[in-house]
Short mmCIF file of C-alpha atoms in Angstrom, two decimals:
data_model
loop_
_atom_site.label_atom_id
_atom_site.label_comp_id
_atom_site.label_asym_id
_atom_site.label_seq_id
_atom_site.Cartn_x
_atom_site.Cartn_y
_atom_site.Cartn_z
CA MET A 681 -32.79 -246.82 42.44
CA ALA A 682 -31.19 -247.85 39.14
CA ASP A 683 -33.11 -247.21 35.92
CA GLN A 684 -34.84 -250.26 34.57
CA GLN A 685 -33.99 -251.25 31.03
CA ALA A 686 -36.74 -250.26 28.60
CA SER A 687 -38.82 -253.12 27.27
CA PRO A 688 -38.59 -253.85 23.53
CA ALA A 689 -41.23 -252.09 21.45
CA GLY A 690 -44.38 -253.58 20.01
CA PRO A 691 -45.87 -257.07 20.10
CA ASP A 692 -43.94 -260.30 20.65
CA LEU A 693 -43.56 -261.43 17.06
CA SER A 694 -42.60 -264.95 18.11
CA LEU A 695 -46.21 -265.35 19.29
CA GLY A 696 -47.52 -264.13 15.97
CA VAL A 697 -49.53 -261.17 14.73
CA LEU A 698 -52.46 -260.77 12.36
CA PRO A 699 -52.46 -258.87 9.06
CA SER A 700 -54.93 -256.46 10.67
CA ASP A 701 -52.22 -255.50 13.20
CA PHE A 702 -50.36 -253.65 10.41
CA SER A 703 -51.29 -249.97 10.10
CA GLY A 704 -49.15 -249.61 6.98
CA ALA A 705 -46.30 -251.47 5.32
CA MET A 706 -44.36 -251.97 8.56
CA LEU A 707 -44.96 -253.31 12.05
CA LEU A 708 -42.38 -252.85 14.83
CA GLY A 709 -42.18 -255.66 17.36
CA HIS A 710 -39.66 -257.83 19.11
CA VAL A 711 -38.32 -261.35 19.46
CA GLY A 712 -36.93 -261.79 22.95
CA GLU A 713 -35.04 -258.59 23.74
CA GLU A 714 -34.32 -257.73 20.09
CA GLU A 715 -36.47 -255.27 18.18
CA VAL A 716 -37.53 -256.65 14.81
CA LEU A 717 -39.32 -254.95 11.93
CA LEU A 718 -41.96 -256.81 9.94
CA VAL A 719 -42.29 -255.43 6.41
CA ARG A 720 -44.96 -256.14 3.81
CA SER A 721 -43.76 -255.95 0.22
CA GLY A 722 -46.34 -257.13 -2.25
CA ALA A 723 -47.55 -260.56 -1.18
CA GLU A 724 -44.43 -261.25 0.91
CA ILE A 725 -43.60 -260.40 4.51
CA PHE A 726 -40.01 -259.96 5.65
CA ALA A 727 -38.46 -259.60 9.11
CA ILE A 728 -35.31 -257.55 9.60
CA ASP A 729 -33.44 -255.79 12.41
CA ALA A 730 -35.33 -252.64 13.33
CA HIS A 731 -32.39 -250.21 13.45
CA CYS A 732 -30.02 -248.94 10.76
CA SER A 733 -26.45 -250.20 11.09
CA HIS A 734 -25.07 -246.70 10.42
CA TYR A 735 -26.19 -244.53 13.38
CA HIS A 736 -29.00 -246.77 14.71
CA GLY A 737 -31.79 -244.87 12.94
CA PRO A 738 -35.33 -246.24 13.40
CA LEU A 739 -36.23 -248.07 10.19
CA ALA A 740 -39.88 -248.24 11.28
CA GLU A 741 -39.97 -244.48 10.64
CA GLY A 742 -38.44 -244.89 7.18
CA VAL A 743 -39.86 -245.82 3.78
CA VAL A 744 -40.43 -249.20 2.10
CA ASP A 745 -39.44 -249.11 -1.57
CA GLY A 746 -40.11 -252.46 -3.26
CA GLU A 747 -37.94 -255.09 -1.60
CA TYR A 748 -35.89 -252.45 0.24
CA VAL A 749 -36.32 -250.32 3.34
CA ARG A 750 -34.67 -246.92 3.63
CA CYS A 751 -33.50 -245.21 6.81
CA PRO A 752 -35.05 -241.78 7.49
CA TRP A 753 -31.95 -240.30 9.10
CA HIS A 754 -29.18 -240.59 6.50
CA HIS A 755 -30.92 -242.47 3.66
CA ALA A 756 -29.15 -245.81 3.94
CA CYS A 757 -30.98 -248.65 2.20
CA PHE A 758 -31.29 -252.34 3.10
CA ASP A 759 -32.28 -255.39 1.09
CA LEU A 760 -35.24 -257.00 2.90
CA ARG A 761 -34.29 -260.46 1.60
CA THR A 762 -30.63 -260.49 2.57
CA GLY A 763 -30.20 -257.61 5.02
CA GLU A 764 -27.42 -256.19 2.81
CA ALA A 765 -26.70 -252.47 3.14
CA THR A 766 -27.19 -251.65 -0.54
CA ARG A 767 -26.63 -247.88 -0.26
CA ALA A 768 -24.17 -245.96 1.87
CA PRO A 769 -23.72 -244.54 4.43
CA ALA A 770 -24.59 -247.88 6.08
CA LEU A 771 -22.02 -250.56 5.26
CA ASN A 772 -22.91 -253.40 7.65
CA ALA A 773 -25.69 -255.86 6.84
CA LEU A 774 -28.67 -256.33 9.15
CA ALA A 775 -29.85 -259.67 10.49
CA VAL A 776 -32.91 -261.15 8.84
CA TRP A 777 -35.39 -263.47 10.50
CA GLN A 778 -37.40 -266.48 9.41
CA VAL A 779 -41.11 -265.72 8.87
CA GLU A 780 -43.77 -268.44 8.87
CA ARG A 781 -47.56 -268.58 8.58
CA ASP A 782 -49.65 -270.30 11.21
CA GLY A 783 -53.13 -270.03 9.79
CA GLU A 784 -53.87 -266.31 9.71
CA ARG A 785 -51.03 -265.49 12.09
CA ILE A 786 -47.62 -264.27 10.96
CA VAL A 787 -44.93 -265.73 13.21
CA VAL A 788 -41.27 -264.71 13.38
CA LYS A 789 -38.93 -267.57 14.25
CA GLN A 790 -35.17 -267.55 14.72
CA LYS A 791 -32.61 -265.48 12.85
CA ARG A 792 -31.67 -266.87 9.48
CA GLU A 793 -28.05 -267.60 8.67
CA GLN A 794 -26.86 -264.35 7.09
CA PRO A 795 -27.72 -264.67 3.39
CA LYS A 796 -25.08 -263.73 0.87
CA PRO A 797 -25.49 -260.36 -0.86
CA ARG A 798 -27.09 -260.37 -4.27
CA VAL A 799 -24.10 -260.45 -6.63
CA LYS A 800 -24.77 -259.31 -10.17
CA GLY A 801 -22.00 -261.50 -11.43
CA VAL A 802 -18.54 -260.52 -12.57
CA VAL A 803 -18.62 -259.79 -16.28
CA ASP A 804 -14.94 -258.98 -16.67
CA ALA A 805 -12.75 -259.85 -13.70
CA PRO A 806 -9.44 -257.96 -13.84
CA SER A 807 -6.55 -259.56 -12.00
CA ARG A 808 -5.25 -256.40 -10.32
CA ILE A 809 -7.16 -253.36 -9.04
CA VAL A 810 -5.38 -250.38 -7.51
CA ILE A 811 -7.23 -247.71 -5.52
CA VAL A 812 -5.54 -244.37 -4.86
CA GLY A 813 -7.14 -242.79 -1.79
CA GLY A 814 -8.08 -243.87 1.72
CA GLY A 815 -11.27 -241.89 2.22
CA ALA A 816 -14.96 -242.57 1.68
CA ALA A 817 -14.84 -243.47 -2.01
CA GLY A 818 -11.68 -245.57 -1.85
CA PHE A 819 -12.82 -247.60 1.14
CA ALA A 820 -16.35 -248.12 -0.21
CA ALA A 821 -14.91 -249.37 -3.50
CA ALA A 822 -12.57 -251.87 -1.85
CA GLU A 823 -15.30 -253.16 0.45
CA MET A 824 -17.77 -253.50 -2.43
CA LEU A 825 -15.26 -255.37 -4.60
CA ARG A 826 -14.98 -258.07 -1.94
CA ARG A 827 -18.73 -258.03 -1.33
CA GLN A 828 -19.20 -258.69 -5.05
CA ASP A 829 -16.99 -261.77 -4.64
CA TYR A 830 -14.05 -260.28 -6.54
CA ARG A 831 -11.04 -262.46 -5.75
CA GLY A 832 -8.26 -260.63 -7.52
CA SER A 833 -5.63 -258.34 -6.03
CA ILE A 834 -6.69 -255.07 -4.35
CA VAL A 835 -4.02 -252.54 -3.41
CA MET A 836 -5.29 -249.44 -1.61
CA LEU A 837 -2.85 -246.52 -1.38
CA SER A 838 -3.59 -243.88 1.24
CA GLY A 839 -1.71 -240.76 2.19
CA GLU A 840 -3.35 -240.88 5.63
CA THR A 841 -1.60 -242.40 8.62
CA ALA A 842 -4.82 -244.00 9.90
CA ALA A 843 -7.05 -246.59 8.25
CA PRO A 844 -10.29 -245.17 6.77
CA VAL A 845 -12.48 -243.45 9.36
CA ASP A 846 -16.00 -242.03 9.57
CA ARG A 847 -14.96 -238.51 8.58
CA PRO A 848 -18.30 -236.74 9.32
CA ASN A 849 -17.77 -237.62 12.98
CA LEU A 850 -14.56 -235.58 13.04
CA SER A 851 -16.49 -232.30 13.01
CA LYS A 852 -19.47 -233.62 14.96
CA ASP A 853 -19.68 -236.02 17.92
CA TYR A 854 -16.02 -237.01 18.18
CA LEU A 855 -14.83 -233.40 18.18
CA ALA A 856 -17.59 -232.51 20.66
CA GLY A 857 -16.32 -235.22 23.00
CA SER A 858 -19.49 -237.31 22.91
CA ALA A 859 -18.16 -240.19 20.75
CA PRO A 860 -15.12 -242.33 21.61
CA GLU A 861 -12.33 -242.77 19.09
CA ASP A 862 -13.02 -246.48 18.68
CA TRP A 863 -16.28 -245.54 16.91
CA LEU A 864 -14.36 -243.87 14.09
CA PRO A 865 -12.79 -246.70 12.01
CA LEU A 866 -15.04 -247.80 9.15
CA ARG A 867 -13.70 -251.31 9.74
CA PRO A 868 -11.33 -252.75 12.37
CA ASP A 869 -7.72 -253.18 11.31
CA ASP A 870 -8.01 -256.94 10.91
CA PHE A 871 -10.72 -256.46 8.24
CA TYR A 872 -8.07 -255.61 5.65
CA ARG A 873 -6.00 -258.68 6.47
CA GLU A 874 -9.01 -261.00 6.54
CA THR A 875 -10.33 -259.73 3.20
CA ASN A 876 -6.87 -259.61 1.61
CA ILE A 877 -6.99 -255.87 0.90
CA ASP A 878 -3.43 -254.55 0.77
CA LEU A 879 -3.95 -251.22 2.57
CA ARG A 880 -0.79 -249.10 2.54
CA LEU A 881 -0.84 -246.02 4.76
CA GLY A 882 1.32 -242.89 4.59
CA VAL A 883 2.04 -243.51 0.91
CA GLU A 884 2.72 -240.76 -1.63
CA VAL A 885 1.75 -241.56 -5.22
CA ALA A 886 4.06 -239.66 -7.56
CA SER A 887 2.60 -240.44 -10.98
CA ILE A 888 0.69 -242.86 -13.17
CA ASP A 889 2.25 -244.50 -16.22
CA ILE A 890 -0.82 -245.01 -18.41
CA LYS A 891 0.99 -246.94 -21.14
CA ALA A 892 2.64 -249.37 -18.73
CA LYS A 893 -0.46 -249.43 -16.48
CA GLN A 894 1.55 -248.72 -13.37
CA VAL A 895 1.10 -246.48 -10.34
CA LEU A 896 4.49 -245.07 -9.37
CA LEU A 897 5.19 -244.27 -5.72
CA ALA A 898 7.46 -241.47 -4.53
CA GLY A 899 10.08 -244.02 -3.50
CA GLY A 900 10.22 -245.42 -7.02
CA GLU A 901 8.14 -248.59 -6.60
CA GLY A 902 5.77 -249.37 -9.45
CA ILE A 903 2.44 -251.08 -8.75
CA PRO A 904 0.79 -252.62 -11.82
CA TYR A 905 -2.97 -252.45 -12.37
CA ASP A 906 -5.62 -253.71 -14.76
CA ARG A 907 -8.19 -251.26 -13.40
CA LEU A 908 -7.42 -248.11 -11.45
CA LEU A 909 -9.66 -245.98 -9.25
CA LEU A 910 -8.65 -242.43 -8.40
CA ALA A 911 -10.28 -241.37 -5.14
CA THR A 912 -7.81 -238.73 -4.01
CA GLY A 913 -10.48 -236.58 -2.36
CA ALA A 914 -10.08 -232.95 -1.40
CA GLU A 915 -7.82 -230.93 0.84
CA PRO A 916 -8.67 -227.91 3.03
CA VAL A 917 -8.04 -224.48 1.59
CA ARG A 918 -5.15 -222.83 3.43
CA LEU A 919 -5.43 -219.09 4.01
CA PRO A 920 -2.21 -217.31 3.01
CA ILE A 921 -2.14 -215.08 6.07
CA PRO A 922 0.71 -214.30 8.46
CA GLY A 923 0.67 -216.54 11.53
CA SER A 924 -1.42 -219.34 10.06
CA ASP A 925 1.48 -221.79 10.55
CA GLN A 926 1.40 -221.57 14.36
CA PRO A 927 0.71 -224.74 16.36
CA HIS A 928 -2.63 -223.49 17.76
CA VAL A 929 -3.95 -222.79 14.23
CA HIS A 930 -5.63 -225.82 12.67
CA LEU A 931 -7.30 -227.21 9.59
CA LEU A 932 -9.72 -230.12 9.84
CA ARG A 933 -9.70 -233.02 7.41
CA SER A 934 -7.95 -236.03 8.91
CA LEU A 935 -8.10 -237.88 12.21
CA ASN A 936 -4.72 -236.38 13.10
CA ASP A 937 -6.13 -232.89 12.44
CA CYS A 938 -9.03 -233.61 14.78
CA ARG A 939 -6.77 -234.97 17.49
CA ALA A 940 -4.67 -231.81 17.29
CA ILE A 941 -7.76 -229.58 17.68
CA ILE A 942 -8.92 -231.62 20.68
CA ALA A 943 -5.45 -231.26 22.25
CA SER A 944 -5.51 -227.48 21.71
CA ALA A 945 -9.03 -227.33 23.16
CA GLN A 946 -7.83 -228.72 26.49
CA GLY A 947 -7.87 -225.71 28.81
CA ALA A 948 -8.76 -223.27 26.00
CA ARG A 949 -11.15 -220.44 26.93
CA ARG A 950 -11.80 -218.89 23.52
CA ALA A 951 -11.64 -220.10 19.91
CA VAL A 952 -11.90 -218.41 16.54
CA VAL A 953 -13.42 -220.36 13.65
CA VAL A 954 -12.59 -218.83 10.27
CA GLY A 955 -15.36 -219.66 7.81
CA ALA A 956 -19.14 -219.89 8.30
CA SER A 957 -19.45 -223.01 6.14
CA PHE A 958 -20.97 -226.34 7.17
CA ILE A 959 -17.62 -227.57 8.44
CA GLY A 960 -16.91 -224.29 10.25
CA LEU A 961 -20.26 -224.19 12.01
CA GLU A 962 -20.15 -227.86 12.96
CA VAL A 963 -16.75 -227.18 14.52
CA ALA A 964 -18.25 -224.17 16.32
CA ALA A 965 -21.06 -226.32 17.75
CA SER A 966 -18.60 -229.01 18.85
CA LEU A 967 -16.35 -226.48 20.60
CA ARG A 968 -19.36 -224.94 22.34
CA ALA A 969 -20.15 -228.45 23.63
CA ARG A 970 -16.71 -228.25 25.28
CA GLU A 971 -17.77 -224.94 26.88
CA ILE A 972 -15.29 -222.88 24.87
CA GLU A 973 -16.28 -219.35 23.83
CA VAL A 974 -16.49 -219.37 20.03
CA HIS A 975 -16.20 -216.51 17.54
CA VAL A 976 -17.04 -217.26 13.89
CA VAL A 977 -15.51 -215.00 11.25
CA GLY A 978 -16.87 -215.24 7.70
CA LEU A 979 -16.93 -213.22 4.51
CA GLU A 980 -20.57 -214.02 3.82
CA GLN A 981 -23.42 -211.87 5.13
CA ARG A 982 -25.40 -214.96 6.15
CA PRO A 983 -23.97 -218.37 7.02
CA MET A 984 -24.61 -220.99 4.35
CA GLU A 985 -26.86 -218.70 2.31
CA ARG A 986 -25.23 -219.86 -0.94
CA VAL A 987 -26.42 -223.43 -0.35
CA LEU A 988 -29.57 -223.01 1.76
CA GLY A 989 -30.90 -219.53 0.95
CA ALA A 990 -31.50 -216.45 3.09
CA GLU A 991 -34.17 -217.71 5.51
CA MET A 992 -32.36 -220.93 6.34
CA GLY A 993 -29.13 -218.92 6.69
CA ASP A 994 -30.79 -216.57 9.19
CA PHE A 995 -32.14 -219.56 11.11
CA VAL A 996 -28.72 -221.21 11.31
CA ARG A 997 -27.15 -217.98 12.58
CA ALA A 998 -29.87 -217.53 15.20
CA LEU A 999 -29.51 -221.15 16.31
CA HIS A 1000 -25.79 -220.75 16.90
CA GLU A 1001 -26.27 -217.42 18.63
CA GLU A 1002 -28.77 -219.09 21.00
CA HIS A 1003 -25.91 -221.40 21.95
CA GLY A 1004 -23.51 -218.52 22.55
CA VAL A 1005 -21.60 -218.29 19.25
CA ILE A 1006 -20.49 -214.75 18.36
CA PHE A 1007 -20.48 -213.91 14.63
CA HIS A 1008 -18.25 -211.48 12.73
CA LEU A 1009 -19.71 -211.64 9.23
CA GLY A 1010 -18.62 -209.68 6.17
CA ASP A 1011 -15.11 -209.88 7.60
CA THR A 1012 -12.05 -212.10 7.61
CA VAL A 1013 -8.90 -212.74 9.59
CA ALA A 1014 -6.00 -210.77 8.11
CA SER A 1015 -3.27 -212.13 10.38
CA ILE A 1016 -2.70 -214.15 13.53
CA ASP A 1017 -0.14 -212.55 15.84
CA GLY A 1018 0.47 -215.05 18.60
CA LYS A 1019 -2.94 -215.55 20.23
CA ARG A 1020 -4.34 -212.36 18.65
CA ALA A 1021 -6.48 -212.82 15.51
CA ARG A 1022 -6.57 -209.49 13.69
CA LEU A 1023 -9.60 -208.90 11.51
CA LYS A 1024 -9.55 -207.07 8.20
CA SER A 1025 -12.04 -204.60 9.69
CA GLY A 1026 -9.52 -203.70 12.37
CA GLY A 1027 -10.87 -205.69 15.29
CA VAL A 1028 -8.80 -208.08 17.37
CA ILE A 1029 -9.94 -211.34 18.99
CA GLU A 1030 -7.80 -213.02 21.61
CA ALA A 1031 -7.96 -216.76 20.96
CA ASP A 1032 -6.30 -219.84 22.42
CA LEU A 1033 -7.35 -221.87 19.41
CA VAL A 1034 -8.03 -221.08 15.73
CA VAL A 1035 -9.70 -223.44 13.25
CA ILE A 1036 -9.74 -222.49 9.57
CA GLY A 1037 -12.72 -223.94 7.69
CA VAL A 1038 -13.09 -221.95 4.48
CA GLY A 1039 -13.71 -224.86 2.15
CA VAL A 1040 -11.77 -227.54 0.32
CA LYS A 1041 -10.32 -228.01 -3.15
CA PRO A 1042 -10.15 -231.29 -5.09
CA ARG A 1043 -6.78 -233.01 -5.30
CA LEU A 1044 -6.39 -233.05 -9.08
CA GLY A 1045 -2.60 -233.02 -9.46
CA LEU A 1046 -2.21 -236.74 -10.11
CA ALA A 1047 -5.01 -236.79 -12.69
CA GLU A 1048 -3.67 -233.69 -14.44
CA ARG A 1049 -0.13 -235.07 -14.66
CA CYS A 1050 -1.24 -238.27 -16.36
CA GLY A 1051 -3.36 -236.40 -18.91
CA LEU A 1052 -6.91 -237.19 -17.84
CA ALA A 1053 -9.63 -234.84 -19.07
CA ILE A 1054 -10.24 -232.14 -16.45
CA ASP A 1055 -13.30 -229.91 -16.08
CA ARG A 1056 -13.13 -228.29 -12.63
CA GLY A 1057 -12.67 -231.87 -11.48
CA VAL A 1058 -11.85 -235.16 -13.16
CA LYS A 1059 -14.31 -235.60 -16.00
CA VAL A 1060 -16.06 -238.99 -15.91
CA ASP A 1061 -18.90 -240.57 -17.85
CA ALA A 1062 -22.13 -242.01 -16.44
CA TYR A 1063 -20.17 -245.13 -15.39
CA LEU A 1064 -17.54 -243.04 -13.55
CA GLU A 1065 -14.86 -243.92 -16.12
CA THR A 1066 -12.40 -241.17 -17.03
CA SER A 1067 -11.16 -240.20 -20.48
CA VAL A 1068 -8.66 -243.07 -20.26
CA PRO A 1069 -10.30 -246.53 -20.46
CA GLY A 1070 -9.76 -248.63 -17.34
CA ILE A 1071 -9.21 -245.60 -15.07
CA TYR A 1072 -12.17 -244.54 -12.92
CA ALA A 1073 -12.67 -241.61 -10.54
CA ALA A 1074 -15.02 -241.22 -7.59
CA GLY A 1075 -15.68 -238.87 -4.71
CA ASP A 1076 -14.71 -235.23 -4.31
CA ILE A 1077 -12.63 -235.12 -7.52
CA ALA A 1078 -15.23 -236.58 -9.92
CA ARG A 1079 -17.42 -234.41 -12.15
CA TRP A 1080 -20.16 -236.60 -13.58
CA PRO A 1081 -23.23 -236.12 -15.81
CA ASP A 1082 -26.08 -235.76 -13.32
CA LYS A 1083 -29.36 -236.64 -14.97
CA HIS A 1084 -31.41 -234.99 -12.22
CA SER A 1085 -30.04 -231.48 -12.72
CA GLY A 1086 -29.15 -232.05 -16.37
CA GLU A 1087 -25.64 -230.73 -15.70
CA ALA A 1088 -22.16 -232.10 -15.11
CA ILE A 1089 -21.65 -231.66 -11.37
CA ARG A 1090 -19.04 -232.27 -8.70
CA VAL A 1091 -20.08 -232.42 -5.06
CA GLU A 1092 -18.15 -232.86 -1.84
CA HIS A 1093 -20.59 -235.03 0.13
CA TRP A 1094 -19.55 -238.05 2.18
CA VAL A 1095 -22.51 -240.19 1.12
CA VAL A 1096 -22.02 -239.37 -2.57
CA ALA A 1097 -18.35 -240.35 -2.33
CA GLU A 1098 -19.23 -243.69 -0.73
CA ARG A 1099 -21.95 -244.45 -3.27
CA GLN A 1100 -19.68 -243.52 -6.16
CA GLY A 1101 -16.98 -245.79 -4.79
CA GLN A 1102 -19.49 -248.63 -4.67
CA ALA A 1103 -20.69 -247.96 -8.23
CA ALA A 1104 -17.13 -247.64 -9.53
CA ALA A 1105 -16.26 -251.00 -7.95
CA ARG A 1106 -19.10 -252.72 -9.76
CA ASN A 1107 -18.18 -251.03 -13.02
CA MET A 1108 -14.52 -252.02 -12.70
CA LEU A 1109 -15.92 -255.56 -12.68
CA GLY A 1110 -17.70 -254.88 -15.97
CA GLN A 1111 -21.22 -254.54 -14.60
CA HIS A 1112 -21.88 -251.37 -16.63
CA GLU A 1113 -23.99 -249.63 -14.01
CA VAL A 1114 -25.00 -246.00 -14.53
CA PHE A 1115 -24.35 -243.84 -11.47
CA ASP A 1116 -27.63 -241.98 -11.06
CA ASP A 1117 -27.99 -241.57 -7.29
CA VAL A 1118 -29.49 -238.31 -6.06
CA PRO A 1119 -26.87 -236.41 -4.01
CA PHE A 1120 -27.55 -236.36 -0.26
CA PHE A 1121 -25.86 -234.85 2.77
CA TRP A 1122 -26.72 -234.08 6.37
CA SER A 1123 -25.38 -231.51 8.78
CA GLN A 1124 -25.81 -231.45 12.56
CA HIS A 1125 -25.99 -228.25 14.62
CA TYR A 1126 -26.51 -228.95 18.32
CA ASP A 1127 -29.75 -230.98 18.41
CA VAL A 1128 -30.91 -229.80 14.97
CA PRO A 1129 -30.25 -231.98 11.89
CA ILE A 1130 -30.45 -230.52 8.39
CA ASN A 1131 -30.98 -233.06 5.59
CA TYR A 1132 -30.49 -232.08 1.95
CA VAL A 1133 -31.20 -234.05 -1.23
CA GLY A 1134 -30.54 -233.02 -4.81
CA HIS A 1135 -28.20 -230.35 -6.10
CA ALA A 1136 -29.07 -226.70 -6.72
CA GLU A 1137 -26.17 -224.37 -7.51
CA LYS A 1138 -28.71 -221.65 -8.31
CA TRP A 1139 -32.47 -221.32 -8.16
CA ASP A 1140 -35.20 -218.82 -8.98
CA GLU A 1141 -37.72 -219.87 -6.32
CA ILE A 1142 -37.68 -221.24 -2.78
CA VAL A 1143 -40.89 -222.83 -1.49
CA ILE A 1144 -41.14 -223.37 2.28
CA ASP A 1145 -43.58 -225.90 3.70
CA GLY A 1146 -43.83 -225.48 7.48
CA ASP A 1147 -41.92 -223.11 9.76
CA ILE A 1148 -38.13 -222.84 9.66
CA GLY A 1149 -38.01 -221.01 12.99
CA ALA A 1150 -40.06 -223.74 14.64
CA LYS A 1151 -37.58 -226.36 13.36
CA ASP A 1152 -40.27 -228.09 11.32
CA CYS A 1153 -39.95 -227.49 7.60
CA LEU A 1154 -39.39 -228.79 4.10
CA VAL A 1155 -37.66 -226.30 1.79
CA ARG A 1156 -37.78 -226.83 -1.99
CA TYR A 1157 -35.25 -225.13 -4.29
CA LYS A 1158 -36.72 -224.71 -7.78
CA ARG A 1159 -35.58 -223.43 -11.15
CA GLY A 1160 -38.00 -223.03 -14.02
CA GLY A 1161 -40.70 -224.66 -11.92
CA ARG A 1162 -38.63 -227.84 -11.39
CA VAL A 1163 -37.50 -229.01 -7.95
CA LEU A 1164 -33.71 -229.34 -7.95
CA ALA A 1165 -33.12 -229.86 -4.24
CA VAL A 1166 -34.95 -230.24 -0.95
CA ALA A 1167 -33.72 -229.36 2.55
CA SER A 1168 -35.54 -230.26 5.73
CA ILE A 1169 -35.51 -229.96 9.49
CA TYR A 1170 -37.32 -232.75 11.34
CA ARG A 1171 -39.17 -233.79 8.20
CA ASP A 1172 -37.12 -236.94 7.71
CA VAL A 1173 -39.71 -239.04 5.89
CA ALA A 1174 -40.67 -236.19 3.55
CA ASN A 1175 -36.99 -235.64 2.74
CA LEU A 1176 -36.53 -239.35 2.02
CA GLU A 1177 -39.65 -239.38 -0.14
CA ALA A 1178 -38.27 -236.39 -2.05
CA GLU A 1179 -35.12 -238.38 -2.81
CA ILE A 1180 -37.16 -241.32 -4.10
CA ALA A 1181 -39.35 -238.97 -6.20
CA MET A 1182 -36.24 -237.41 -7.77
CA GLU A 1183 -34.89 -240.88 -8.57
CA LYS A 1184 -38.10 -241.89 -10.29
CA ALA A 1185 -38.40 -238.56 -12.14
CA GLY A 1186 -34.84 -239.01 -13.38
#
């Protein structure tokens, strides 16, 4: 007998509910077959789609913050009035519904025509904006410019051969084989034509002529700009070891890289992952999902100890070992001789497939050549503007003054890159908006998500609330008594509340 489709949750909101039906700020119900979330904010009540447009997270389990609701999974934020996705990683707006009062009852009627986003107003509209980079920051900037009703020219120059994709999926579900490729594009191809964004793929930018305000391509073409955003991202570190140039040895950054790994995984029995970083271990989990034996080789004594500390590092190792991953820590691959990966310690691992994931480095060459101030990244101010007026930087290359840690920091997080691209877009339009978002990232290992807010390069105290081994914890990283970062496993709301607390403290 076929499974019956689950009924929508909660009461039928089209029939109305009473204020006493709310147990807090939110009430999950439905209109027809669609789940709808009623939200109380002050004296007003809003109705909005119940699931985040990013990965379908349950907004009813999130947090209401003024006239916004935040998703507990990956901290996207939605405007309750307009449905606009105001904070990445969500980019698509949610539907909003008409709410009426019938005596004491609160009744949800039909969907409203999608309201326009709240536009701050263009203070200084340049005629021509050029974006160098086709990743998270570059795409988010271009999309936000059009969302802010900017009508000038946008040229987006990408070295990739594919339009911008959801890069976190490349080491997670898509690599594991549980997500189809058509989930990956951040927007369909016709989006760029319809919004008049001139996306140029496979383009090499040779230099920037600051005086002439031109971006010069390798073929000699000059593209003029009034405002320029550098979002060149990062590239994987390549190990200078013999045999690393063989076709079964891979890096992972682009969609083409991921496709190549998937092709090598067909029929493979054993893989070696070099590097016990987030990217390396996500790759390991994805290859285990394909029933490939996986060996992880890493210099560190504990995986991810530098970011998460000793106890979380031990937990992550144990989790992967439970799923069959074999670790070779305190070691590295010295050479790859055919299918034989030779370890520095003298061991040999036969492998059909090798993935090198030992970190990335920011692509700074273009910024250095045109004379921008560099400080282990492109130095930007609180508005993401570089040392040259009119040139902005966002994403993996940008080092910005972070008011939460009190330091100039550079982070390589997908969500940070998207949010910086959005802020840079508004600032290129003269809106003078300080970038003060709290850094956030998530990592997925089998069925265990790790969420992390803040930024702690070093700490003097780790406070654990709950039980890491039981996969139920909130871990605070403190220095001088001050919380710099918080990691969690299955404490989504507490992690989200920690982000909001850091914002308000800042």
